[in-house]
Tab-separated table of C-alpha atoms and ligand atoms in Angstrom:
chain	number	residue	atom	x	y	z
G	1	UNK	CA	-68.554	50.859	3.120
G	2	UNK	CA	-71.498	48.411	4.309
G	3	UNK	CA	-73.446	49.463	7.170
G	4	UNK	CA	-74.753	47.120	9.693
G	5	UNK	CA	-78.328	47.102	10.562
G	6	UNK	CA	-79.034	48.747	14.006
G	7	UNK	CA	-80.539	46.717	16.489
G	8	UNK	CA	-82.435	49.995	18.202
G	9	UNK	CA	-82.588	53.409	16.038
G	10	UNK	CA	-83.462	55.690	19.186
G	11	UNK	CA	-81.590	55.817	22.889
G	12	UNK	CA	-83.283	57.700	25.596
G	13	UNK	CA	-82.412	58.992	29.144
G	14	UNK	CA	-84.519	60.148	31.859
G	15	UNK	CA	-83.389	63.642	33.022
G	16	UNK	CA	-85.664	64.199	35.655
G	17	UNK	CA	-89.651	63.249	36.427
G	18	UNK	CA	-90.575	65.123	33.563
G	19	UNK	CA	-88.025	65.407	31.205
G	20	UNK	CA	-86.534	62.646	28.893
G	21	UNK	CA	-83.527	62.825	26.164
G	22	UNK	CA	-84.358	60.971	22.962
G	23	UNK	CA	-81.425	60.643	20.015
G	24	UNK	CA	-80.214	59.031	17.285
G	25	UNK	CA	-76.784	57.031	18.139
G	26	UNK	CA	-76.012	56.045	15.091
G	27	UNK	CA	-75.961	59.228	13.462
G	28	UNK	CA	-73.080	61.668	12.893
G	29	UNK	CA	-72.747	64.553	15.639
G	30	UNK	CA	-73.518	67.272	12.909
G	31	UNK	CA	-76.987	65.399	12.340
G	32	UNK	CA	-78.082	63.880	15.657
G	33	UNK	CA	-80.249	66.661	17.332
G	34	UNK	CA	-81.518	66.136	20.844
G	35	UNK	CA	-85.216	65.254	20.874
G	36	UNK	CA	-86.726	66.615	23.905
G	37	UNK	CA	-89.862	64.745	25.693
G	38	UNK	CA	-91.367	66.566	28.792
G	39	UNK	CA	-94.608	65.607	30.225
G	40	UNK	CA	-97.068	67.954	31.388
G	41	UNK	CA	-100.577	67.779	33.366
G	42	UNK	CA	-102.592	68.372	30.474
G	43	UNK	CA	-100.351	67.892	27.451
G	44	UNK	CA	-97.267	66.796	26.639
G	45	UNK	CA	-94.718	68.578	24.557
G	46	UNK	CA	-92.016	67.025	22.421
G	47	UNK	CA	-89.099	69.371	21.204
G	48	UNK	CA	-87.573	68.066	17.685
G	49	UNK	CA	-88.018	65.196	16.168
G	50	UNK	CA	-84.918	64.115	14.692
G	51	UNK	CA	-83.980	62.562	11.052
G	52	UNK	CA	-87.292	60.624	10.521
G	53	UNK	CA	-85.358	57.919	9.328
G	54	UNK	CA	-87.348	55.717	11.860
G	55	UNK	CA	-90.489	56.091	13.261
G	56	UNK	CA	-90.329	58.157	16.475
G	57	UNK	CA	-93.984	57.782	17.393
G	58	UNK	CA	-93.553	53.854	17.581
G	59	UNK	CA	-90.364	53.905	19.070
G	60	UNK	CA	-91.183	55.973	21.950
G	61	UNK	CA	-95.319	55.039	22.460
G	62	UNK	CA	-95.025	54.364	25.883
G	63	UNK	CA	-93.861	57.975	26.584
G	64	UNK	CA	-96.635	59.280	23.979
G	65	UNK	CA	-99.881	58.414	25.741
G	66	UNK	CA	-100.900	62.073	26.089
G	67	UNK	CA	-102.432	64.684	23.909
G	68	UNK	CA	-98.702	65.861	22.340
G	69	UNK	CA	-97.596	69.235	20.817
G	70	UNK	CA	-94.769	68.895	18.627
G	71	UNK	CA	-92.404	72.083	18.449
G	72	UNK	CA	-89.655	73.022	16.051
G	73	UNK	CA	-86.696	74.671	17.557
G	74	UNK	CA	-86.225	75.408	13.535
G	75	UNK	CA	-86.451	73.617	10.400
G	76	UNK	CA	-83.049	72.268	9.631
G	77	UNK	CA	-83.855	68.474	8.312
G	78	UNK	CA	-82.249	66.827	10.990
G	79	UNK	CA	-84.635	68.581	13.600
G	80	UNK	CA	-88.081	68.043	11.898
G	81	UNK	CA	-87.942	64.141	10.058
G	82	UNK	CA	-90.771	63.069	12.761
G	83	UNK	CA	-92.981	65.896	12.551
G	84	UNK	CA	-95.410	64.263	10.013
G	85	UNK	CA	-96.093	61.588	12.238
G	86	UNK	CA	-97.790	64.100	15.090
G	87	UNK	CA	-101.128	65.882	14.544
G	88	UNK	CA	-100.213	69.208	16.588
G	89	UNK	CA	-96.920	70.651	15.417
G	90	UNK	CA	-95.604	74.080	15.910
G	91	UNK	CA	-92.971	76.361	14.424
G	92	UNK	CA	-92.148	79.711	14.283
G	93	UNK	CA	-94.171	81.612	11.528
G	94	UNK	CA	-90.509	82.752	9.666
G	95	UNK	CA	-89.981	78.490	8.920
G	96	UNK	CA	-93.524	77.582	8.305
G	97	UNK	CA	-93.192	77.224	4.767
G	98	UNK	CA	-90.180	74.715	5.313
G	99	UNK	CA	-91.875	72.557	7.871
G	100	UNK	CA	-94.304	72.131	5.279
G	101	UNK	CA	-92.173	71.493	2.455
G	102	UNK	CA	-88.679	70.738	4.073
G	103	UNK	CA	-85.131	71.613	2.148
G	104	UNK	CA	-83.216	68.946	0.445
G	105	UNK	CA	-81.713	66.394	3.037
G	106	UNK	CA	-78.723	64.485	2.697
G	107	UNK	CA	-77.455	61.633	4.524
G	108	UNK	CA	-73.894	61.703	2.346
G	109	UNK	CA	-71.619	64.538	3.113
G	110	UNK	CA	-71.206	64.563	-1.014
G	111	UNK	CA	-74.729	66.095	-0.871
G	112	UNK	CA	-73.374	68.918	0.693
G	113	UNK	CA	-72.193	71.953	-1.311
G	114	UNK	CA	-68.508	73.330	-1.254
G	115	UNK	CA	-69.597	76.040	0.224
G	116	UNK	CA	-71.370	74.335	2.963
G	117	UNK	CA	-68.993	71.455	3.827
G	118	UNK	CA	-66.579	74.222	4.049
G	119	UNK	CA	-68.213	76.389	6.786
G	120	UNK	CA	-69.113	73.112	8.797
G	121	UNK	CA	-65.593	72.023	8.436
G	122	UNK	CA	-64.284	75.646	9.673
G	123	UNK	CA	-66.883	75.574	12.826
G	124	UNK	CA	-65.270	72.193	13.616
G	125	UNK	CA	-67.028	69.363	12.194
G	126	UNK	CA	-65.502	66.207	10.850
G	127	UNK	CA	-66.262	64.638	7.850
G	128	UNK	CA	-63.972	61.563	7.337
G	129	UNK	CA	-66.308	59.187	5.548
G	130	UNK	CA	-69.418	59.975	3.300
G	131	UNK	CA	-72.099	58.370	5.298
G	132	UNK	CA	-73.497	60.623	7.808
G	133	UNK	CA	-75.222	57.920	9.337
G	134	UNK	CA	-72.965	54.681	10.940
G	135	UNK	CA	-75.541	52.222	10.813
G	136	UNK	CA	-78.946	51.394	8.627
G	137	UNK	CA	-82.397	51.635	10.445
G	138	UNK	CA	-83.360	48.190	8.269
G	139	UNK	CA	-82.194	46.135	5.249
G	140	UNK	CA	-84.237	48.080	2.714
G	141	UNK	CA	-83.036	51.516	3.612
G	142	UNK	CA	-81.564	53.636	0.844
G	143	UNK	CA	-78.978	56.440	1.688
G	144	UNK	CA	-78.970	58.040	-1.379
G	145	UNK	CA	-82.530	58.503	-1.894
G	146	UNK	CA	-83.884	59.924	1.575
G	147	UNK	CA	-85.694	62.381	2.202
G	148	UNK	CA	-87.640	64.330	4.673
G	149	UNK	CA	-91.652	64.460	4.748
G	150	UNK	CA	-93.357	67.714	5.337
G	151	UNK	CA	-95.672	68.320	8.189
G	152	UNK	CA	-98.502	71.254	8.401
G	153	UNK	CA	-97.937	73.262	11.381
G	154	UNK	CA	-101.295	74.116	13.459
G	155	UNK	CA	-99.394	76.594	15.634
G	156	UNK	CA	-97.548	79.761	14.113
G	157	UNK	CA	-95.053	80.655	16.831
G	158	UNK	CA	-94.155	84.441	17.750
G	159	UNK	CA	-91.621	85.760	20.011
G	160	UNK	CA	-93.212	85.943	23.693
G	161	UNK	CA	-96.043	83.165	22.856
G	162	UNK	CA	-96.500	80.574	26.223
G	163	UNK	CA	-96.643	77.085	25.621
G	164	UNK	CA	-98.477	75.916	28.923
G	165	UNK	CA	-98.753	72.387	29.712
G	166	UNK	CA	-101.108	72.707	32.512
G	167	UNK	CA	-98.706	72.858	35.199
G	168	UNK	CA	-95.382	74.570	33.245
G	169	UNK	CA	-95.199	77.532	31.268
G	170	UNK	CA	-92.865	78.053	28.678
G	171	UNK	CA	-92.143	81.283	26.673
G	172	UNK	CA	-91.224	81.417	23.475
G	173	UNK	CA	-88.303	83.169	22.757
G	174	UNK	CA	-87.147	83.988	18.983
G	175	UNK	CA	-83.726	83.654	18.699
G	176	UNK	CA	-82.550	84.281	14.970
G	177	UNK	CA	-78.936	83.796	13.691
G	178	UNK	CA	-78.537	80.102	13.337
G	179	UNK	CA	-81.593	80.105	10.893
G	180	UNK	CA	-84.220	82.902	10.514
G	181	UNK	CA	-86.963	81.010	12.634
G	182	UNK	CA	-84.824	79.876	15.475
G	183	UNK	CA	-86.709	79.668	18.667
G	184	UNK	CA	-86.030	78.642	22.576
G	185	UNK	CA	-88.223	77.803	24.991
G	186	UNK	CA	-87.562	79.406	28.430
G	187	UNK	CA	-89.326	78.299	31.826
G	188	UNK	CA	-88.508	80.973	33.933
G	189	UNK	CA	-89.521	79.613	37.073
G	190	UNK	CA	-87.142	76.702	36.977
G	191	UNK	CA	-84.191	78.821	34.915
G	192	UNK	CA	-84.861	75.925	32.457
G	193	UNK	CA	-83.736	76.818	28.512
G	194	UNK	CA	-84.469	74.312	25.623
G	195	UNK	CA	-82.177	76.517	23.022
G	196	UNK	CA	-82.240	74.446	19.613
G	197	UNK	CA	-79.435	75.307	17.586
G	198	UNK	CA	-79.148	78.802	18.976
G	199	UNK	CA	-76.478	77.450	21.742
G	200	UNK	CA	-75.335	74.583	22.464
G	201	UNK	CA	-71.890	72.562	23.343
G	202	UNK	CA	-70.671	72.153	20.335
G	203	UNK	CA	-69.587	73.786	17.342
G	204	UNK	CA	-72.111	76.605	16.416
G	205	UNK	CA	-72.985	76.920	12.943
G	206	UNK	CA	-73.416	80.782	11.953
G	207	UNK	CA	-72.076	81.095	8.339
G	208	UNK	CA	-74.579	78.238	6.599
G	209	UNK	CA	-77.641	79.276	4.244
G	210	UNK	CA	-79.892	80.812	6.307
G	211	UNK	CA	-77.767	82.271	8.871
G	212	UNK	CA	-76.985	85.877	9.796
G	213	UNK	CA	-74.278	86.901	12.533
G	214	UNK	CA	-75.452	90.165	13.047
G	215	UNK	CA	-78.944	88.631	13.998
G	216	UNK	CA	-77.011	86.132	15.963
G	217	UNK	CA	-74.780	88.396	17.741
G	218	UNK	CA	-78.296	90.177	18.949
G	219	UNK	CA	-79.707	86.726	20.243
G	220	UNK	CA	-76.359	85.934	22.265
G	221	UNK	CA	-76.966	89.589	23.873
G	222	UNK	CA	-80.778	88.343	24.615
G	223	UNK	CA	-79.548	84.946	25.867
G	224	UNK	CA	-77.000	86.436	28.119
G	225	UNK	CA	-79.915	88.149	30.339
G	226	UNK	CA	-81.573	85.160	30.789
G	227	UNK	CA	-80.724	83.684	34.654
G	228	UNK	CA	-80.478	79.873	33.378
G	229	UNK	CA	-79.488	77.238	35.513
G	230	UNK	CA	-79.999	74.719	32.892
G	231	UNK	CA	-79.801	74.916	28.961
G	232	UNK	CA	-81.212	71.461	27.178
G	233	UNK	CA	-79.613	72.141	23.652
G	234	UNK	CA	-80.442	71.263	19.863
G	235	UNK	CA	-77.031	68.951	19.859
G	236	UNK	CA	-74.561	67.591	22.522
G	237	UNK	CA	-74.792	67.770	26.527
G	238	UNK	CA	-76.982	69.683	28.740
G	239	UNK	CA	-75.140	72.481	30.684
G	240	UNK	CA	-75.156	74.801	33.135
G	241	UNK	CA	-74.880	78.923	33.541
G	242	UNK	CA	-71.322	78.988	33.997
G	243	UNK	CA	-71.012	77.029	30.476
G	244	UNK	CA	-73.438	79.120	29.171
G	245	UNK	CA	-71.825	82.079	29.794
G	246	UNK	CA	-68.694	80.734	28.526
G	247	UNK	CA	-70.350	79.794	25.064
G	248	UNK	CA	-71.863	83.214	24.513
G	249	UNK	CA	-68.513	85.235	25.208
G	250	UNK	CA	-66.617	82.843	22.911
G	251	UNK	CA	-68.959	83.205	20.227
G	252	UNK	CA	-68.842	87.181	20.956
G	253	UNK	CA	-65.133	87.324	20.674
G	254	UNK	CA	-64.872	85.080	17.778
G	255	UNK	CA	-66.849	87.505	16.017
G	256	UNK	CA	-64.443	90.211	17.274
G	257	UNK	CA	-66.878	91.970	20.042
G	258	UNK	CA	-64.521	92.221	22.486
G	259	UNK	CA	-61.460	93.199	22.469
Z	301	ZN	ZN1	-79.602	73.697	12.707
């Protein structure tokens, strides 16, 4: 199938005075990661960077005026493609190696193993065509040879670390299960959680290479204790407390935790 050339690779939406969401509209939902920009007094935060098919730095240079810390919620390739464009990168200690040397990436569903595909279909993702992007970023782009560039982390994160923008404080929460080094950023004062792929409003992946159900169940229990008012996830729409609790409950039920 021949793909059209996209006019613009990234879309964006202003959430409030400080928070902007960027995403890649021409990417299927499975790989369409939410990229969060948080404006701070002294420095900005960038949470995840998308596939790296196009330069994020260039596309959003008006936003990236300040000193910026780019934080990986985890290192699945749909989240880390743009980290090589940023000097200050942070990732959980457990996944530092795969930020430096990313896992194999594919923009074709035929590039996944049968087991991976099965797990993703079972979770609720649909693969109705081979290509996982619906447009090309430019004429010369070659889907088949796509790979992710590595990036060197400056900061290896651990549970409990505080990320300070000057006027906002985010606590790093280690949320393993989806992947070993998944993290969330929790701002208690506003009840805001940036949750990466630990929890989002869409099919959660708990049976892919590197995921662990036991850890995931513990993560869900830890999340439930937070006085969340809004969750900005790694994929899909943001949601409030009620939906948060529903998503946790349905995960627990699916894994036989409730009668
Ligand atoms: Zn992921």
